[in-house]
Coordinates of C-alpha atoms in Angstrom, one line a residue:
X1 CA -16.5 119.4 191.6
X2 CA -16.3 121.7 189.1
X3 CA -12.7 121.8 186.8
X4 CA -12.6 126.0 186.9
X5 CA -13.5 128.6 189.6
X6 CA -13.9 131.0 186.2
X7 CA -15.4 130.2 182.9
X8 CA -14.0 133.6 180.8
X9 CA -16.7 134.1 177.8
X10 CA -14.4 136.3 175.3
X11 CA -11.0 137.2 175.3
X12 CA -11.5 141.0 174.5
X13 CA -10.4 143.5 176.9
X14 CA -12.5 142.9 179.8
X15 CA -12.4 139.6 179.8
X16 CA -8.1 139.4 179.2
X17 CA -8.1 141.7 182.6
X18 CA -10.7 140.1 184.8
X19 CA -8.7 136.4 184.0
X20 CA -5.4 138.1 184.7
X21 CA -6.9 139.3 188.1
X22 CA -8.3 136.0 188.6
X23 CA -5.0 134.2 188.0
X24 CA -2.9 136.8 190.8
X25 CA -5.8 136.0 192.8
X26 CA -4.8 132.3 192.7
X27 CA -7.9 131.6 191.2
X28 CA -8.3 129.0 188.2
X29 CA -9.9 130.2 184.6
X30 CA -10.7 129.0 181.1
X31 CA -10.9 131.9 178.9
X32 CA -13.2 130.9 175.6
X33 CA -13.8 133.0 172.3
X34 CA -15.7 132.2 169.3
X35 CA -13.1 134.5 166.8
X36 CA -9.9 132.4 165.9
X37 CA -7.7 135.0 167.9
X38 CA -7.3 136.7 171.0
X39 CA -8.0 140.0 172.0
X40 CA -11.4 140.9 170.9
X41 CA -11.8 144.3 168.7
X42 CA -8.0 145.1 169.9
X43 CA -6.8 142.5 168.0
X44 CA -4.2 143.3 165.8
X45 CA -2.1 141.5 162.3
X46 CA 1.3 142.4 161.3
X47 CA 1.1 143.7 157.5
X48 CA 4.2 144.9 156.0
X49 CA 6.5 145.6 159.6
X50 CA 2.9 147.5 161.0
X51 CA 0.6 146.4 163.5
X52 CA -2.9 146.9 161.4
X53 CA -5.9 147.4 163.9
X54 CA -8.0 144.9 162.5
X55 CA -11.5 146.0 163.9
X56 CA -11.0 149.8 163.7
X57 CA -8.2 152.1 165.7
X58 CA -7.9 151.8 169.3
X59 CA -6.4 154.6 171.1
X60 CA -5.4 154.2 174.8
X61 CA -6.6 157.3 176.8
X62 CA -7.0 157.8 181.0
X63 CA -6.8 160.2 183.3
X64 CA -6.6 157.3 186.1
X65 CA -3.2 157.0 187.3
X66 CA -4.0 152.9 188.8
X67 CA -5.2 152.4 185.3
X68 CA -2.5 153.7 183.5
X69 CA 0.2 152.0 185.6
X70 CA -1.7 148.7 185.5
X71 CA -1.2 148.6 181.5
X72 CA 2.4 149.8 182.0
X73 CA 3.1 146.8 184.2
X74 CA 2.0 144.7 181.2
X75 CA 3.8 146.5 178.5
X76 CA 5.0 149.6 177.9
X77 CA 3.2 152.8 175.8
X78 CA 4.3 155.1 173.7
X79 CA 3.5 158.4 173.5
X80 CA 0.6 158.9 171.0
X81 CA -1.0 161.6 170.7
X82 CA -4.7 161.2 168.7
X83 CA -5.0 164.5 166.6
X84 CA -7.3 163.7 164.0
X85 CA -8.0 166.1 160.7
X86 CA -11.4 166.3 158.8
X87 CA -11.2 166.3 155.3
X88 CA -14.7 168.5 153.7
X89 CA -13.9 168.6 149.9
X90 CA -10.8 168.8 149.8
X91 CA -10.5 171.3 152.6
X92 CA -8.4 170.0 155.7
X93 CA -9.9 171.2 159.3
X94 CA -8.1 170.3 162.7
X95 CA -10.1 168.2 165.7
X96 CA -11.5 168.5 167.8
X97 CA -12.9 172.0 167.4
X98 CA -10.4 174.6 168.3
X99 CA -8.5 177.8 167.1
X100 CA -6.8 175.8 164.7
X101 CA -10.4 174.8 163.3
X102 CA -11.5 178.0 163.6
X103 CA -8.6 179.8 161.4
X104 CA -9.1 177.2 158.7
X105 CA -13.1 177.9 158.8
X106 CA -13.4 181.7 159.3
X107 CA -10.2 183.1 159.1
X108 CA -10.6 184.7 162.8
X109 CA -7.1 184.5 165.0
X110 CA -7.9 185.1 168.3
X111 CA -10.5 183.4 170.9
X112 CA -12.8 186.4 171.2
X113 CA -13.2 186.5 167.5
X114 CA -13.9 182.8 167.5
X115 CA -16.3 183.2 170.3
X116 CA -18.4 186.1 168.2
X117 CA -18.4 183.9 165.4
X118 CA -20.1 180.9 167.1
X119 CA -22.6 182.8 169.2
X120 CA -23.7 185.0 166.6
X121 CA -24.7 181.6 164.4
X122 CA -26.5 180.0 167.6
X123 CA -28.8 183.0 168.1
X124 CA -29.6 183.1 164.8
X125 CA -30.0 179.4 165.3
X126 CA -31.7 179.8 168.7
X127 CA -34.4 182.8 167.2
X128 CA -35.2 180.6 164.3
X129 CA -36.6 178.2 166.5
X130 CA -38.5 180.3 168.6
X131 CA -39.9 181.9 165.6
X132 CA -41.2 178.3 164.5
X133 CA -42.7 177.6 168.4
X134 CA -39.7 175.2 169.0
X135 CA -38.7 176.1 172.5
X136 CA -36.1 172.9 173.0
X137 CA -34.1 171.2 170.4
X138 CA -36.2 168.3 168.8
X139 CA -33.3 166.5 167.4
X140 CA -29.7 166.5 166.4
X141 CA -29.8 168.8 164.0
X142 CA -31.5 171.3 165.6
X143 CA -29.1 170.5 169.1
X144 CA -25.7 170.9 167.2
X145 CA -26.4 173.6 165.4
X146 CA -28.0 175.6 169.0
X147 CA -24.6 174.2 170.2
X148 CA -21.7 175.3 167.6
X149 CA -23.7 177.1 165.0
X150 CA -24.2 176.4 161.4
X151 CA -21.0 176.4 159.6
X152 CA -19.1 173.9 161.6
X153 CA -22.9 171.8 161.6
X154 CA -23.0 171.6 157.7
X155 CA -19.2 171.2 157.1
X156 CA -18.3 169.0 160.3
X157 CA -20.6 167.1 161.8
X158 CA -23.7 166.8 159.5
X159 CA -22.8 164.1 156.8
X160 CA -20.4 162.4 159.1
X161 CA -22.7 161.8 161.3
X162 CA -25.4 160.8 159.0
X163 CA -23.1 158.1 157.6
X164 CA -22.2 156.9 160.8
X165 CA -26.4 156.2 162.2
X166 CA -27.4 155.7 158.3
X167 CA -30.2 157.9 159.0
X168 CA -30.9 162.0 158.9
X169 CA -29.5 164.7 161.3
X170 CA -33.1 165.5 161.9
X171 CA -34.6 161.7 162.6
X172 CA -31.7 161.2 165.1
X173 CA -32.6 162.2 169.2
X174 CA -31.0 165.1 170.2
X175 CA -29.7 163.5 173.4
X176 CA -27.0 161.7 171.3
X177 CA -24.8 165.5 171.3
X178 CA -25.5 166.1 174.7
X179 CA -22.8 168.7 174.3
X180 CA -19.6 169.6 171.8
X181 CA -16.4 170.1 173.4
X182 CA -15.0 173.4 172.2
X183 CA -11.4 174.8 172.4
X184 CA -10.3 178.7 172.3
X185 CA -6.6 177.7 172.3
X186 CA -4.6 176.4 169.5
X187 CA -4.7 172.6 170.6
X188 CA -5.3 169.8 168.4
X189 CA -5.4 167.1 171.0
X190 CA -8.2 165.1 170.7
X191 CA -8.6 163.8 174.2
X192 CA -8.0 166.1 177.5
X193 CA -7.2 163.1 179.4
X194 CA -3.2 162.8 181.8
X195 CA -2.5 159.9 179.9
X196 CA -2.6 158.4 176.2
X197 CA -0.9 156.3 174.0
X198 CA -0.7 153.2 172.4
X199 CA 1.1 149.7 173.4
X200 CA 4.4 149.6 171.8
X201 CA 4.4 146.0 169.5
X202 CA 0.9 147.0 169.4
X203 CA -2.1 145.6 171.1
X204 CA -1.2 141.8 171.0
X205 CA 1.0 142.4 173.9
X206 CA -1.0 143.7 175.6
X207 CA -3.9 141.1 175.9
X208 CA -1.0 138.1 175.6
X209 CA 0.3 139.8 178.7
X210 CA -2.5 139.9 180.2
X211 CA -3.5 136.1 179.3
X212 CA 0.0 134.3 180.2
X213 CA -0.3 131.7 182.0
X214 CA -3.8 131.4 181.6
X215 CA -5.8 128.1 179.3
X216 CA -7.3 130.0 176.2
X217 CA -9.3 128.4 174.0
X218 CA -10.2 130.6 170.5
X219 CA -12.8 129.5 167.6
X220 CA -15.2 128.0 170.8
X221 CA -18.7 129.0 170.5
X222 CA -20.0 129.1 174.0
X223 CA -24.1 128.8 172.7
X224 CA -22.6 125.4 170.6
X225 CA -22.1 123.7 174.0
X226 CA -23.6 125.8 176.3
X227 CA -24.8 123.1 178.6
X228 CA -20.9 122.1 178.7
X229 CA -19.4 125.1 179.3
X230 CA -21.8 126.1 182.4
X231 CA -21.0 122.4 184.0
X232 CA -16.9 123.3 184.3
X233 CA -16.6 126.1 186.2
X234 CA -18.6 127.5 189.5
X235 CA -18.8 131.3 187.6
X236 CA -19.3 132.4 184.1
X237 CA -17.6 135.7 183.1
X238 CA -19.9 136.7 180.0
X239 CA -18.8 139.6 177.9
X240 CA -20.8 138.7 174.3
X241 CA -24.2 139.8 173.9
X242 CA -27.0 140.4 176.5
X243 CA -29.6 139.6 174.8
X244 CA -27.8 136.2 172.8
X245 CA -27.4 135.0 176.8
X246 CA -31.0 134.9 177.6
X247 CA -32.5 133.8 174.0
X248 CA -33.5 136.7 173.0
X249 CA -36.8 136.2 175.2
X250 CA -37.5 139.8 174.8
X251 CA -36.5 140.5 171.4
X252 CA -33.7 142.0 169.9
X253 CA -31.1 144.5 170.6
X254 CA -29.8 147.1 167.8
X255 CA -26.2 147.7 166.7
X256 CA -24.3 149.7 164.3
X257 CA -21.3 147.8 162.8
X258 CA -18.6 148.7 160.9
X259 CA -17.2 147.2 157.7
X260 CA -13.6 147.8 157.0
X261 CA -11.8 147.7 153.3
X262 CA -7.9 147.5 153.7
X263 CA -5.2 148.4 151.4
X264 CA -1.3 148.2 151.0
X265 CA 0.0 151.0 149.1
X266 CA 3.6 151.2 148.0
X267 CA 4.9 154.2 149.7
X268 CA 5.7 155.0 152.8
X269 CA 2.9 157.8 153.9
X270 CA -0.5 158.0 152.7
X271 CA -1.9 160.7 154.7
X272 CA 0.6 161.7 157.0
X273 CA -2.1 161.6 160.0
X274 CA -3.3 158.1 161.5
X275 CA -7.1 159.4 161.4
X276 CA -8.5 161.4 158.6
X277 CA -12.3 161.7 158.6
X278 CA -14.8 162.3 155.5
X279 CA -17.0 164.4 156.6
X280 CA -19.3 165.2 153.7
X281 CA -22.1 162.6 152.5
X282 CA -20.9 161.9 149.5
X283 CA -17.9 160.2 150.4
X284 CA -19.1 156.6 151.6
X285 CA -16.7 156.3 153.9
X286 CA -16.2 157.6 157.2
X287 CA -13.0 158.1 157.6
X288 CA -9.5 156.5 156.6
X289 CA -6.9 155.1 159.1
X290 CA -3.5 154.9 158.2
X291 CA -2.1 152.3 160.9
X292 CA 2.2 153.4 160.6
X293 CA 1.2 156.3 162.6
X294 CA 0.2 154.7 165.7
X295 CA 3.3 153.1 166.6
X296 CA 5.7 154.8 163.8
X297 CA 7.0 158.8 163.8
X298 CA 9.5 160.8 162.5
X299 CA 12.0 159.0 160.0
X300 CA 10.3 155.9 161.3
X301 CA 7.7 156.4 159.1
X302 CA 9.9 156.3 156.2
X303 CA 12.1 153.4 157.0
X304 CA 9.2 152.2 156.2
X305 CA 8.8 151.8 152.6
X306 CA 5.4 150.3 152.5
X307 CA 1.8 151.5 154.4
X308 CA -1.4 150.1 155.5
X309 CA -5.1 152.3 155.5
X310 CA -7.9 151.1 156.2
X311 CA -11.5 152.5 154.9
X312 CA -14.3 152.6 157.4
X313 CA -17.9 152.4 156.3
X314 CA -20.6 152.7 158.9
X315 CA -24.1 150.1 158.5
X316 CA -26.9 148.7 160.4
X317 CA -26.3 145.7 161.9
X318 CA -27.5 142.5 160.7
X319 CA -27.2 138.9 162.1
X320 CA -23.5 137.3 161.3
X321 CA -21.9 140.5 161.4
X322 CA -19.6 142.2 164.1
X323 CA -21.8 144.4 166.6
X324 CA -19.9 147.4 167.4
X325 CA -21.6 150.3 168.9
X326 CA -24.6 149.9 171.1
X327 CA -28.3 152.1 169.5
X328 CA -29.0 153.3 172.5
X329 CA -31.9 155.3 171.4
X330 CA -35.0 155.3 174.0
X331 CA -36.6 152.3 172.8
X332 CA -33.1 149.9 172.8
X333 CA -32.5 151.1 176.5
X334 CA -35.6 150.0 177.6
X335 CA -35.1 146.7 176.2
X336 CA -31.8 146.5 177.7
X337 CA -32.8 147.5 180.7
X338 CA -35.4 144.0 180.3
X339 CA -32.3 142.1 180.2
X340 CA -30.4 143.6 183.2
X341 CA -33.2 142.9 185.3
X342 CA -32.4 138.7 184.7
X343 CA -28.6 139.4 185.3
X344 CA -29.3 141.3 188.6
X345 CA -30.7 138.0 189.9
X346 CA -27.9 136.1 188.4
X347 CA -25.7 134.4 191.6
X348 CA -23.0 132.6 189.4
X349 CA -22.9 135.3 186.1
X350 CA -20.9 138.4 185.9
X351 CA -21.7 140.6 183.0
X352 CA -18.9 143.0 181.5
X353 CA -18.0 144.8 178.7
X354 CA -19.8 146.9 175.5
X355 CA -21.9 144.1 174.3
X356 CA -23.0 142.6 177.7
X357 CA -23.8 145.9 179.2
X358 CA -25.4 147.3 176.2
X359 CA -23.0 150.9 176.3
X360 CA -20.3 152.6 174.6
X361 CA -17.1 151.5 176.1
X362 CA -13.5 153.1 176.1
X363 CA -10.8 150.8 176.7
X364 CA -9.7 152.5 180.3
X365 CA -13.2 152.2 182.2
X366 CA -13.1 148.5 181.0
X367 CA -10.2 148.2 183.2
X368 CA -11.4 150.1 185.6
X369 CA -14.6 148.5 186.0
X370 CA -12.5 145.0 186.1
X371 CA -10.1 146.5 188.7
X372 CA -13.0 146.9 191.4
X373 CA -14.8 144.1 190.8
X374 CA -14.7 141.5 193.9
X375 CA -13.3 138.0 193.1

């Protein structure tokens, strides 16, 4: 007999929802992680009155009604709005790209002024190419600037993004800016989705929520005693790393990773914006997060008499640290797709989440995934 109908590998996100779904479900779970705390990369400390996101800012966004009510029913969101500012030099620009951007780049005030701007830089863009016998974009570079034209390239997107792959515009696919969502109003926005905001006591409610009731067990390494952990329950929910769960037979898989330098300051707004990024390549960093903001506005934020940032570098991943965001250039998704071919035939293994599906995740499709998965 085994002890658990569920054996809950990580107590991130997807795994917090698909043990609370277990549990109405009247099923029985052990929910495992190898961090000392709940919660994943949504975990969050208290640091002078404000909830810090530890593993970089987390901002709750869904146009799913069922979604958004389900997080409700666990605790309650504010109204956040994510509206962040790009810092070139000195020079502040509104995201993502609309009028606002627009004013502060060219000086133009209305959309058709905007819209002569940009598509007289992509034909110039467009011509160039032809002229050298490229007839389709060869890499990101070349696909921005065809998308957005050359000023908002070299002053937005070019060193950003460069810091955040730690490799060249022009060595990078052009797949990865498939397209760049543009704005003629005055809307700074950042997501166009119904709903957004951000769990009021911050995201420790959320997941403790989610997990009451349940057995946790934190700072348990499931490949320590593997053999252990797959005798005690009839299925394994496994939301690490692909490639770690079969041995890496195949070789492998690529991350980028983030490392994070945090800092108390004595007064009580940094920045006045919780995202600020860095968008030229001389600044190391990619951007700064000033946590208050999240959860704090208005006089709030000075009631406050201390703040919290947090400096975000971009690196290639390497063995002991964090994986983050998934490379999923041509020749990681083939090895994935290696992997996923063992988990199909997997009877008693379900497979969820950023690191076990080898993609990009936002925090709503998690759910969402979660939600319509069969018990």
């Amino acid at each position: 007999m085994k002890k658990y109908d569920y054996l809950i590998v990580g107590s991130g996100l997807f795994g917090s929802t698909f043990a609370y779904k277990a549990k109405q479900a009247g099923k029985s779970c052990l929910v495992i992680d190898k961090r000392k705390h709940r919660g994943g990369n949504i975990y969050c400390e208290e640091i002078e009155g404000i909830n810090v996101h530890k593993y970089g800012a987390h901002i709750f966004h869904t146009s799913n009604k069922e979604v958004w009510d389900f997080v409700n029913s666990i605790v309650e969101f504010n109204r956040y709005t994510n509206s962040p500012i790009a810092n070139y030099n000195g020079k502040l620009y509104n995201l993502p790209f609309n009028m606002n951007t627009f004013y502060q780049m060219w000086g133009v005030t209305t959309p058709q002024q905007a819209k002569e701007k940009i598509e007289k830089q992509k034909a110039a863009a467009i011509e160039s190419m032809k002229n050298s016998g490229i007839t389709e974009p060869r890499n990101l570079e070349e696909q921005a600037i065809s998308l957005i034209g050359t000023d908002i390239y070299e002053t937005l997107i070019k060193g950003y993004t460069e810091k955040q792959w730690g490799r060249k515009c022009t060595e990078l696919p052009a797949f990865i800016i498939k397209r760049l969502p543009v704005r003629f109003v005055y809307d700074n926005n950042y997501f166009n989705d119904k709903y957004q905001g951000i769990p009021i006591g911050g995201y420790n409610r959320l997941i403790n929520g989610l997990l009451d009731g349940i057995e946790v067990k934190t700072d348990e390494d499931f490949f320590k005693n593997r053999q252990y952990w797959e005798s005690i329950a009839k299925k394994i929910i496994f939301t690490g790393k692909i490639d770690e769960f079969y041995g890496y037979q195949f070789g492998k898989l690529e991350y980028r990773t983030v490392r994070f330098e945090e800092e108390i300051h004595d007064c009580s707004n940094y920045q006045g914006n919780a995202v600020v990024n860095y968008t030229e390549k001389e600044v190391p960093y990619t951007r700064i997060i000033e946590h208050k903001h999240f959860e704090m506005f208005g006089v709030e934020v000075d009631n406050c008499p201390k703040t919290v940032i947090s400096k975000e570098y971009s690196t290639e991943w390497k063995e002991g640290m964090e994986p983050y965001y998934p490379v999923n250039d041509e020749k990681n998704n083939l090895l994935y797709n290696k992997y996923q071919k063992l988990a199909e035939k997997e009877n008693n293994v379900i497979f969820g989440g950023r690191l076990a599906e080898y993609k990009y995740y936002d925090m709503a499709p998690v759910i969402e995934r979660v939600l319509k998965l069969s018990l």
